[in-house]
Amino acid sequence: MTANKTNDVSASSPVGVFDSGVGGLTVLRELTRILPCEDFIYYGDVKNAPYGALSHDEIRRRSLEIAGELIGMGAKAIVVACNTATAAAVEAMRAAYPQIPIIGTEPAVKPAADAGHRHILVLATPVTVAEERFSALIHSRCGTAEVIAVPCPGLATMIEEGHTSDELICKYLDGIFAPLRGKFDAVVLGCTHYPLARVAISRAAGGDIPVYDGAAGTARQAARRISGSGLGAPGDKHGSVRFLSSGDAGKIGAFYEGICHEA
Ligand code: DGL
């Protein structure tokens, strides 16, 4: 990624979005739906993926570097389209770059609790469930609902590699859900990769169990923060999306085309 040095932003500046790979595209898709006039720069850090297998400090270091580069490229806001990077690094990013809004992605436990579910299963990376931010979210947003947090090592990588509905992922998911049968009434997808395998996850969960993810909520929060800072793109503009990566940016762009057509 080549950054320019200016920090000046205006309404026509782009919004930076990043994840370890293709997972954050589920958030980008919602962002482009509700902010069609904005330009987005999406960065997929595939060379350092999966974040769920890195240490807290490694995730923080990468997140700060990527945010710095996106800001150097003129980003007027950053959307951390990754639950793991949000859990480990969003506070450090906000402290390091107080000049622009930095919006995180959190597991959608609040919508699930607000809908009246009493036993909420959260699937997320091992890092996300181990972070204090995740425990704080549950304590502050779930009232008396029980939250069962299930770390899913390897699941994001499987999805990144295209296993979204085949035998490999179905077996993995059966292994996750088998000991939990009858113990939950909602599932929260606490990793932005997981909605890409929503059909398989929903089937493994039992079919009629509601499944929540944080993409739309994150996009709405980003829209509020961008317009709240007076930086919303002019309404007569047609927004664009540009893909960058520490690996193959073309692959990420092609993946995005695919999920937009599917939707
Ligand atoms: N998509 C990411 C998340 O939301 C991270 C997956 C990974 O790289 O482990 O947690």
PDB file of C-alpha atoms and ligand atoms in Angstrom:
ATOM      1  CA  MET A   1       0.000   0.000   0.000  1.00  0.00           C
ATOM      2  CA  THR A   2       1.484   3.375  -0.970  1.00  0.00           C
ATOM      3  CA  ALA A   3       0.332   6.241   1.180  1.00  0.00           C
ATOM      4  CA  ASN A   4       0.487   9.946   0.508  1.00  0.00           C
ATOM      5  CA  LYS A   5       1.290  12.187   3.415  1.00  0.00           C
ATOM      6  CA  THR A   6      -1.694  14.470   3.697  1.00  0.00           C
ATOM      7  CA  ASN A   7      -4.142  14.258   6.586  1.00  0.00           C
ATOM      8  CA  ASP A   8      -6.588  16.773   5.124  1.00  0.00           C
ATOM      9  CA  VAL A   9     -10.022  15.295   4.683  1.00  0.00           C
ATOM     10  CA  SER A  10     -13.223  16.586   3.143  1.00  0.00           C
ATOM     11  CA  ALA A  11     -16.689  15.241   2.303  1.00  0.00           C
ATOM     12  CA  SER A  12     -15.332  13.781  -0.916  1.00  0.00           C
ATOM     13  CA  SER A  13     -12.520  11.845   0.826  1.00  0.00           C
ATOM     14  CA  PRO A  14     -12.827   8.039   0.882  1.00  0.00           C
ATOM     15  CA  VAL A  15     -13.817   5.798   3.775  1.00  0.00           C
ATOM     16  CA  GLY A  16     -11.198   3.184   4.698  1.00  0.00           C
ATOM     17  CA  VAL A  17     -12.399  -0.328   5.555  1.00  0.00           C
ATOM     18  CA  PHE A  18     -10.247  -3.278   6.586  1.00  0.00           C
ATOM     19  CA  ASP A  19     -10.260  -6.901   7.661  1.00  0.00           C
ATOM     20  CA  SER A  20      -7.847  -9.812   7.648  1.00  0.00           C
ATOM     21  CA  GLY A  21      -9.340 -10.934   4.328  1.00  0.00           C
ATOM     22  CA  VAL A  22     -12.724 -11.339   2.636  1.00  0.00           C
ATOM     23  CA  GLY A  23     -14.855 -11.340   5.823  1.00  0.00           C
ATOM     24  CA  GLY A  24     -15.085  -7.566   5.982  1.00  0.00           C
ATOM     25  CA  LEU A  25     -16.689  -7.594   2.549  1.00  0.00           C
ATOM     26  CA  THR A  26     -19.929  -8.534   4.343  1.00  0.00           C
ATOM     27  CA  VAL A  27     -19.685  -5.168   6.098  1.00  0.00           C
ATOM     28  CA  LEU A  28     -18.578  -3.343   2.943  1.00  0.00           C
ATOM     29  CA  ARG A  29     -21.673  -4.654   1.123  1.00  0.00           C
ATOM     30  CA  GLU A  30     -23.916  -3.044   3.786  1.00  0.00           C
ATOM     31  CA  LEU A  31     -21.847   0.148   3.744  1.00  0.00           C
ATOM     32  CA  THR A  32     -22.272   0.568  -0.014  1.00  0.00           C
ATOM     33  CA  ARG A  33     -26.007  -0.103   0.329  1.00  0.00           C
ATOM     34  CA  ILE A  34     -26.632   2.634   2.849  1.00  0.00           C
ATOM     35  CA  LEU A  35     -23.886   5.018   1.728  1.00  0.00           C
ATOM     36  CA  PRO A  36     -24.078   4.736  -2.098  1.00  0.00           C
ATOM     37  CA  CYS A  37     -22.405   8.104  -2.658  1.00  0.00           C
ATOM     38  CA  GLU A  38     -19.237   7.308  -0.697  1.00  0.00           C
ATOM     39  CA  ASP A  39     -15.921   6.132  -2.111  1.00  0.00           C
ATOM     40  CA  PHE A  40     -14.447   3.182  -0.201  1.00  0.00           C
ATOM     41  CA  ILE A  41     -10.931   1.795   0.020  1.00  0.00           C
ATOM     42  CA  TYR A  42     -11.041  -1.823   1.234  1.00  0.00           C
ATOM     43  CA  TYR A  43      -7.873  -3.401   2.581  1.00  0.00           C
ATOM     44  CA  GLY A  44      -7.651  -7.168   3.101  1.00  0.00           C
ATOM     45  CA  ASP A  45      -4.630  -8.162   5.163  1.00  0.00           C
ATOM     46  CA  VAL A  46      -4.481 -11.728   3.843  1.00  0.00           C
ATOM     47  CA  LYS A  47      -0.751 -12.061   4.345  1.00  0.00           C
ATOM     48  CA  ASN A  48      -1.234 -11.781   8.105  1.00  0.00           C
ATOM     49  CA  ALA A  49      -4.484 -13.757   8.323  1.00  0.00           C
ATOM     50  CA  PRO A  50      -6.053 -15.248  10.286  1.00  0.00           C
ATOM     51  CA  TYR A  51      -6.105 -12.529  12.935  1.00  0.00           C
ATOM     52  CA  GLY A  52      -7.842 -14.986  15.245  1.00  0.00           C
ATOM     53  CA  ALA A  53      -4.566 -16.893  15.549  1.00  0.00           C
ATOM     54  CA  LEU A  54      -2.370 -13.832  16.250  1.00  0.00           C
ATOM     55  CA  SER A  55      -1.535 -12.331  19.631  1.00  0.00           C
ATOM     56  CA  HIS A  56      -3.284  -9.237  20.958  1.00  0.00           C
ATOM     57  CA  ASP A  57      -0.114  -7.194  20.351  1.00  0.00           C
ATOM     58  CA  GLU A  58       0.327  -8.440  16.780  1.00  0.00           C
ATOM     59  CA  ILE A  59      -3.274  -7.566  15.914  1.00  0.00           C
ATOM     60  CA  ARG A  60      -2.867  -4.143  17.489  1.00  0.00           C
ATOM     61  CA  ARG A  61       0.327  -3.481  15.572  1.00  0.00           C
ATOM     62  CA  ARG A  62      -1.188  -4.491  12.210  1.00  0.00           C
ATOM     63  CA  SER A  63      -4.396  -2.550  12.855  1.00  0.00           C
ATOM     64  CA  LEU A  64      -2.450   0.605  13.719  1.00  0.00           C
ATOM     65  CA  GLU A  65      -0.267   0.226  10.631  1.00  0.00           C
ATOM     66  CA  ILE A  66      -3.225  -0.303   8.302  1.00  0.00           C
ATOM     67  CA  ALA A  67      -5.188   2.578   9.830  1.00  0.00           C
ATOM     68  CA  GLY A  68      -2.123   4.813   9.456  1.00  0.00           C
ATOM     69  CA  GLU A  69      -1.793   3.885   5.792  1.00  0.00           C
ATOM     70  CA  LEU A  70      -5.483   4.419   5.064  1.00  0.00           C
ATOM     71  CA  ILE A  71      -5.345   7.806   6.779  1.00  0.00           C
ATOM     72  CA  GLY A  72      -2.221   8.593   4.761  1.00  0.00           C
ATOM     73  CA  MET A  73      -4.277   7.837   1.642  1.00  0.00           C
ATOM     74  CA  GLY A  74      -6.820  10.443   2.725  1.00  0.00           C
ATOM     75  CA  ALA A  75      -9.423   8.332   4.573  1.00  0.00           C
ATOM     76  CA  LYS A  76     -11.967  10.525   6.395  1.00  0.00           C
ATOM     77  CA  ALA A  77     -13.177   7.584   8.530  1.00  0.00           C
ATOM     78  CA  ILE A  78     -12.153   3.997   9.145  1.00  0.00           C
ATOM     79  CA  VAL A  79     -14.456   1.031   9.533  1.00  0.00           C
ATOM     80  CA  VAL A  80     -12.798  -1.889  11.285  1.00  0.00           C
ATOM     81  CA  ALA A  81     -14.751  -4.611   9.462  1.00  0.00           C
ATOM     82  CA  CYS A  82     -13.363  -7.270  11.754  1.00  0.00           C
ATOM     83  CA  ASN A  83     -14.605  -8.296  15.201  1.00  0.00           C
ATOM     84  CA  THR A  84     -11.145  -9.568  16.167  1.00  0.00           C
ATOM     85  CA  ALA A  85      -9.315  -6.336  15.305  1.00  0.00           C
ATOM     86  CA  THR A  86     -12.082  -4.344  16.986  1.00  0.00           C
ATOM     87  CA  ALA A  87     -11.792  -6.387  20.188  1.00  0.00           C
ATOM     88  CA  ALA A  88      -8.001  -6.172  20.290  1.00  0.00           C
ATOM     89  CA  ALA A  89      -7.228  -2.791  18.771  1.00  0.00           C
ATOM     90  CA  VAL A  90     -10.057  -0.294  18.277  1.00  0.00           C
ATOM     91  CA  GLU A  91      -9.278   1.665  21.451  1.00  0.00           C
ATOM     92  CA  ALA A  92      -5.582   1.903  20.542  1.00  0.00           C
ATOM     93  CA  MET A  93      -6.537   3.051  17.041  1.00  0.00           C
ATOM     94  CA  ARG A  94      -8.851   5.740  18.397  1.00  0.00           C
ATOM     95  CA  ALA A  95      -6.126   6.948  20.755  1.00  0.00           C
ATOM     96  CA  ALA A  96      -3.534   7.007  17.954  1.00  0.00           C
ATOM     97  CA  TYR A  97      -5.794   8.674  15.356  1.00  0.00           C
ATOM     98  CA  PRO A  98      -8.262  10.910  17.210  1.00  0.00           C
ATOM     99  CA  GLN A  99      -8.737  13.155  14.151  1.00  0.00           C
ATOM    100  CA  ILE A 100     -11.207  10.846  12.339  1.00  0.00           C
ATOM    101  CA  PRO A 101     -14.097   8.558  13.312  1.00  0.00           C
ATOM    102  CA  ILE A 102     -13.036   4.916  13.757  1.00  0.00           C
ATOM    103  CA  ILE A 103     -16.003   2.557  13.776  1.00  0.00           C
ATOM    104  CA  GLY A 104     -15.677  -0.998  15.085  1.00  0.00           C
ATOM    105  CA  THR A 105     -17.644  -4.180  14.424  1.00  0.00           C
ATOM    106  CA  GLU A 106     -19.032  -5.939  17.501  1.00  0.00           C
ATOM    107  CA  PRO A 107     -20.884  -9.257  17.797  1.00  0.00           C
ATOM    108  CA  ALA A 108     -24.616  -8.443  17.496  1.00  0.00           C
ATOM    109  CA  VAL A 109     -25.537  -9.663  20.989  1.00  0.00           C
ATOM    110  CA  LYS A 110     -27.650  -6.602  21.774  1.00  0.00           C
ATOM    111  CA  PRO A 111     -30.106  -7.066  18.883  1.00  0.00           C
ATOM    112  CA  ALA A 112     -30.412 -10.741  19.879  1.00  0.00           C
ATOM    113  CA  ALA A 113     -31.051  -9.893  23.549  1.00  0.00           C
ATOM    114  CA  ASP A 114     -33.427  -7.054  22.618  1.00  0.00           C
ATOM    115  CA  ALA A 115     -35.424  -9.518  20.478  1.00  0.00           C
ATOM    116  CA  GLY A 116     -36.081 -11.513  23.664  1.00  0.00           C
ATOM    117  CA  HIS A 117     -33.670 -14.420  23.216  1.00  0.00           C
ATOM    118  CA  ARG A 118     -32.589 -15.896  26.555  1.00  0.00           C
ATOM    119  CA  HIS A 119     -29.747 -18.232  25.544  1.00  0.00           C
ATOM    120  CA  ILE A 120     -27.524 -16.643  22.932  1.00  0.00           C
ATOM    121  CA  LEU A 121     -24.747 -18.607  21.264  1.00  0.00           C
ATOM    122  CA  VAL A 122     -21.903 -16.425  19.966  1.00  0.00           C
ATOM    123  CA  LEU A 123     -19.495 -17.904  17.439  1.00  0.00           C
ATOM    124  CA  ALA A 124     -16.263 -15.903  17.151  1.00  0.00           C
ATOM    125  CA  THR A 125     -12.507 -16.210  16.834  1.00  0.00           C
ATOM    126  CA  PRO A 126     -10.508 -17.359  19.873  1.00  0.00           C
ATOM    127  CA  VAL A 127      -9.067 -13.835  20.226  1.00  0.00           C
ATOM    128  CA  THR A 128     -12.454 -12.113  20.202  1.00  0.00           C
ATOM    129  CA  VAL A 129     -13.937 -14.298  22.943  1.00  0.00           C
ATOM    130  CA  ALA A 130     -10.794 -13.938  25.084  1.00  0.00           C
ATOM    131  CA  GLU A 131     -10.695 -10.118  24.915  1.00  0.00           C
ATOM    132  CA  GLU A 132     -11.985  -8.012  27.811  1.00  0.00           C
ATOM    133  CA  ARG A 133     -13.943  -5.885  25.369  1.00  0.00           C
ATOM    134  CA  PHE A 134     -16.107  -8.895  24.540  1.00  0.00           C
ATOM    135  CA  SER A 135     -16.899  -9.630  28.238  1.00  0.00           C
ATOM    136  CA  ALA A 136     -17.685  -5.944  28.756  1.00  0.00           C
ATOM    137  CA  LEU A 137     -20.043  -5.979  25.753  1.00  0.00           C
ATOM    138  CA  ILE A 138     -21.950  -8.945  27.162  1.00  0.00           C
ATOM    139  CA  HIS A 139     -22.219  -7.400  30.631  1.00  0.00           C
ATOM    140  CA  SER A 140     -23.423  -4.066  29.322  1.00  0.00           C
ATOM    141  CA  ARG A 141     -25.710  -5.182  26.471  1.00  0.00           C
ATOM    142  CA  CYS A 142     -27.289  -8.529  27.270  1.00  0.00           C
ATOM    143  CA  GLY A 143     -29.212  -7.905  30.489  1.00  0.00           C
ATOM    144  CA  THR A 144     -30.099 -11.252  32.052  1.00  0.00           C
ATOM    145  CA  ALA A 145     -29.772 -13.290  28.848  1.00  0.00           C
ATOM    146  CA  GLU A 146     -27.271 -16.122  29.029  1.00  0.00           C
ATOM    147  CA  VAL A 147     -24.429 -15.814  26.504  1.00  0.00           C
ATOM    148  CA  ILE A 148     -22.536 -18.936  25.464  1.00  0.00           C
ATOM    149  CA  ALA A 149     -19.312 -17.891  23.708  1.00  0.00           C
ATOM    150  CA  VAL A 150     -17.843 -20.519  21.391  1.00  0.00           C
ATOM    151  CA  PRO A 151     -14.361 -19.943  19.927  1.00  0.00           C
ATOM    152  CA  CYS A 152     -14.113 -21.361  16.414  1.00  0.00           C
ATOM    153  CA  PRO A 153     -10.412 -21.770  15.556  1.00  0.00           C
ATOM    154  CA  GLY A 154      -9.864 -22.294  11.859  1.00  0.00           C
ATOM    155  CA  LEU A 155     -13.390 -21.415  10.750  1.00  0.00           C
ATOM    156  CA  ALA A 156     -12.505 -18.027   9.236  1.00  0.00           C
ATOM    157  CA  THR A 157      -9.628 -19.607   7.296  1.00  0.00           C
ATOM    158  CA  MET A 158     -11.892 -22.332   5.959  1.00  0.00           C
ATOM    159  CA  ILE A 159     -14.329 -19.679   4.718  1.00  0.00           C
ATOM    160  CA  GLU A 160     -11.501 -17.507   3.345  1.00  0.00           C
ATOM    161  CA  GLU A 161     -10.441 -20.546   1.312  1.00  0.00           C
ATOM    162  CA  GLY A 162     -13.936 -20.896  -0.137  1.00  0.00           C
ATOM    163  CA  HIS A 163     -15.370 -23.673   2.051  1.00  0.00           C
ATOM    164  CA  THR A 164     -18.700 -22.010   2.738  1.00  0.00           C
ATOM    165  CA  SER A 165     -21.118 -24.924   2.305  1.00  0.00           C
ATOM    166  CA  ASP A 166     -19.167 -28.086   1.519  1.00  0.00           C
ATOM    167  CA  GLU A 167     -18.603 -31.256   3.531  1.00  0.00           C
ATOM    168  CA  LEU A 168     -15.504 -29.856   5.255  1.00  0.00           C
ATOM    169  CA  ILE A 169     -17.320 -26.938   6.855  1.00  0.00           C
ATOM    170  CA  CYS A 170     -20.491 -28.942   7.551  1.00  0.00           C
ATOM    171  CA  LYS A 171     -18.456 -31.507   9.525  1.00  0.00           C
ATOM    172  CA  TYR A 172     -16.668 -28.726  11.398  1.00  0.00           C
ATOM    173  CA  LEU A 173     -19.972 -27.046  12.264  1.00  0.00           C
ATOM    174  CA  ASP A 174     -21.583 -30.312  13.352  1.00  0.00           C
ATOM    175  CA  GLY A 175     -18.672 -30.728  15.762  1.00  0.00           C
ATOM    176  CA  ILE A 176     -19.294 -27.227  17.152  1.00  0.00           C
ATOM    177  CA  PHE A 177     -23.063 -27.583  17.535  1.00  0.00           C
ATOM    178  CA  ALA A 178     -23.378 -31.241  18.637  1.00  0.00           C
ATOM    179  CA  PRO A 179     -22.657 -30.620  22.354  1.00  0.00           C
ATOM    180  CA  LEU A 180     -24.869 -27.504  22.377  1.00  0.00           C
ATOM    181  CA  ARG A 181     -28.178 -28.914  21.101  1.00  0.00           C
ATOM    182  CA  GLY A 182     -31.197 -27.535  22.952  1.00  0.00           C
ATOM    183  CA  LYS A 183     -29.065 -25.044  24.877  1.00  0.00           C
ATOM    184  CA  PHE A 184     -29.565 -21.902  22.763  1.00  0.00           C
ATOM    185  CA  ASP A 185     -32.374 -19.999  21.062  1.00  0.00           C
ATOM    186  CA  ALA A 186     -30.317 -17.624  18.860  1.00  0.00           C
ATOM    187  CA  VAL A 187     -26.930 -17.609  17.157  1.00  0.00           C
ATOM    188  CA  VAL A 188     -24.729 -14.526  16.761  1.00  0.00           C
ATOM    189  CA  LEU A 189     -22.050 -14.561  14.074  1.00  0.00           C
ATOM    190  CA  GLY A 190     -19.247 -12.741  15.902  1.00  0.00           C
ATOM    191  CA  CYS A 191     -16.783 -12.787  13.003  1.00  0.00           C
ATOM    192  CA  THR A 192     -17.354 -11.003   9.713  1.00  0.00           C
ATOM    193  CA  HIS A 193     -16.313 -14.107   7.762  1.00  0.00           C
ATOM    194  CA  TYR A 194     -19.131 -16.222   9.194  1.00  0.00           C
ATOM    195  CA  PRO A 195     -22.084 -14.624   7.319  1.00  0.00           C
ATOM    196  CA  LEU A 196     -20.433 -15.951   4.142  1.00  0.00           C
ATOM    197  CA  ALA A 197     -21.325 -19.431   5.453  1.00  0.00           C
ATOM    198  CA  ARG A 198     -24.696 -18.413   6.914  1.00  0.00           C
ATOM    199  CA  VAL A 199     -26.673 -21.169   5.171  1.00  0.00           C
ATOM    200  CA  ALA A 200     -24.394 -23.933   6.480  1.00  0.00           C
ATOM    201  CA  ILE A 201     -24.269 -22.401   9.975  1.00  0.00           C
ATOM    202  CA  SER A 202     -28.027 -21.967  10.106  1.00  0.00           C
ATOM    203  CA  ARG A 203     -28.566 -25.564   9.008  1.00  0.00           C
ATOM    204  CA  ALA A 204     -26.059 -26.877  11.572  1.00  0.00           C
ATOM    205  CA  ALA A 205     -27.741 -24.763  14.281  1.00  0.00           C
ATOM    206  CA  GLY A 206     -31.052 -26.483  13.669  1.00  0.00           C
ATOM    207  CA  GLY A 207     -32.649 -24.599  10.790  1.00  0.00           C
ATOM    208  CA  ASP A 208     -35.259 -22.497  12.554  1.00  0.00           C
ATOM    209  CA  ILE A 209     -32.928 -20.719  15.007  1.00  0.00           C
ATOM    210  CA  PRO A 210     -32.540 -16.972  14.292  1.00  0.00           C
ATOM    211  CA  VAL A 211     -29.030 -15.982  13.182  1.00  0.00           C
ATOM    212  CA  TYR A 212     -27.711 -12.441  13.768  1.00  0.00           C
ATOM    213  CA  ASP A 213     -24.662 -10.643  12.431  1.00  0.00           C
ATOM    214  CA  GLY A 214     -23.235  -7.169  12.966  1.00  0.00           C
ATOM    215  CA  ALA A 215     -22.784  -5.958   9.376  1.00  0.00           C
ATOM    216  CA  ALA A 216     -25.901  -3.792   9.014  1.00  0.00           C
ATOM    217  CA  GLY A 217     -25.516  -2.333  12.528  1.00  0.00           C
ATOM    218  CA  THR A 218     -21.902  -1.423  11.835  1.00  0.00           C
ATOM    219  CA  ALA A 219     -22.846   0.234   8.547  1.00  0.00           C
ATOM    220  CA  ARG A 220     -25.608   2.255  10.242  1.00  0.00           C
ATOM    221  CA  GLN A 221     -23.189   3.359  12.960  1.00  0.00           C
ATOM    222  CA  ALA A 222     -20.629   4.354  10.305  1.00  0.00           C
ATOM    223  CA  ALA A 223     -23.288   6.394   8.483  1.00  0.00           C
ATOM    224  CA  ARG A 224     -24.231   8.181  11.730  1.00  0.00           C
ATOM    225  CA  ARG A 225     -20.601   8.938  12.603  1.00  0.00           C
ATOM    226  CA  ILE A 226     -19.709  10.172   9.105  1.00  0.00           C
ATOM    227  CA  SER A 227     -22.727  12.441   8.803  1.00  0.00           C
ATOM    228  CA  GLY A 228     -22.287  13.526  12.450  1.00  0.00           C
ATOM    229  CA  SER A 229     -18.807  14.770  11.640  1.00  0.00           C
ATOM    230  CA  GLY A 230     -20.159  16.729   8.675  1.00  0.00           C
ATOM    231  CA  LEU A 231     -18.219  14.586   6.198  1.00  0.00           C
ATOM    232  CA  GLY A 232     -20.985  12.799   4.254  1.00  0.00           C
ATOM    233  CA  ALA A 233     -20.317  12.615   0.491  1.00  0.00           C
ATOM    234  CA  PRO A 234     -22.369  14.920  -1.747  1.00  0.00           C
ATOM    235  CA  GLY A 235     -25.698  13.265  -2.634  1.00  0.00           C
ATOM    236  CA  ASP A 236     -25.245  13.639  -6.402  1.00  0.00           C
ATOM    237  CA  LYS A 237     -22.125  11.487  -6.462  1.00  0.00           C
ATOM    238  CA  HIS A 238     -21.881   7.801  -7.458  1.00  0.00           C
ATOM    239  CA  GLY A 239     -19.507   6.088  -5.030  1.00  0.00           C
ATOM    240  CA  SER A 240     -16.686   3.709  -5.906  1.00  0.00           C
ATOM    241  CA  VAL A 241     -14.856   0.815  -4.248  1.00  0.00           C
ATOM    242  CA  ARG A 242     -11.129   0.224  -4.545  1.00  0.00           C
ATOM    243  CA  PHE A 243      -9.471  -2.968  -3.280  1.00  0.00           C
ATOM    244  CA  LEU A 244      -6.015  -3.204  -1.737  1.00  0.00           C
ATOM    245  CA  SER A 245      -4.347  -6.135  -0.043  1.00  0.00           C
ATOM    246  CA  SER A 246      -1.125  -7.463   1.444  1.00  0.00           C
ATOM    247  CA  GLY A 247      -1.880 -10.411  -0.885  1.00  0.00           C
ATOM    248  CA  ASP A 248      -3.951 -10.524  -4.070  1.00  0.00           C
ATOM    249  CA  ALA A 249      -6.284  -7.506  -4.236  1.00  0.00           C
ATOM    250  CA  GLY A 250      -7.821  -8.750  -7.499  1.00  0.00           C
ATOM    251  CA  LYS A 251      -9.006 -11.900  -5.758  1.00  0.00           C
ATOM    252  CA  ILE A 252     -10.725  -9.844  -3.056  1.00  0.00           C
ATOM    253  CA  GLY A 253     -12.412  -7.657  -5.670  1.00  0.00           C
ATOM    254  CA  ALA A 254     -13.629 -10.743  -7.544  1.00  0.00           C
ATOM    255  CA  PHE A 255     -14.948 -12.260  -4.310  1.00  0.00           C
ATOM    256  CA  TYR A 256     -16.851  -9.031  -3.632  1.00  0.00           C
ATOM    257  CA  GLU A 257     -18.452  -9.086  -7.081  1.00  0.00           C
ATOM    258  CA  GLY A 258     -19.551 -12.634  -6.342  1.00  0.00           C
ATOM    259  CA  ILE A 259     -21.249 -11.865  -3.026  1.00  0.00           C
ATOM    260  CA  CYS A 260     -22.932  -8.739  -4.415  1.00  0.00           C
ATOM    261  CA  HIS A 261     -24.469 -10.765  -7.236  1.00  0.00           C
ATOM    262  CA  GLU A 262     -25.600 -13.494  -4.858  1.00  0.00           C
ATOM    263  CA  ALA A 263     -27.390 -11.070  -2.536  1.00  0.00           C
TER     264      ALA A 263
HETATM  265  N1  DGL B   1     -13.120 -11.450   9.974  1.00  0.00           N
HETATM  266  C1  DGL B   1     -12.470 -11.354  11.227  1.00  0.00           C
HETATM  267  C2  DGL B   1     -13.416 -11.165  12.379  1.00  0.00           C
HETATM  268  O1  DGL B   1     -14.448 -10.567  12.194  1.00  0.00           O
HETATM  269  C3  DGL B   1     -11.224 -12.112  11.522  1.00  0.00           C
HETATM  270  C4  DGL B   1     -11.069 -13.499  11.044  1.00  0.00           C
HETATM  271  C5  DGL B   1      -9.634 -13.934  11.237  1.00  0.00           C
HETATM  272  O2  DGL B   1      -8.789 -13.431  10.516  1.00  0.00           O
HETATM  273  O3  DGL B   1      -9.378 -14.754  12.147  1.00  0.00           O
HETATM  274  O4  DGL B   1     -13.161 -11.553  13.477  1.00  0.00           O
END
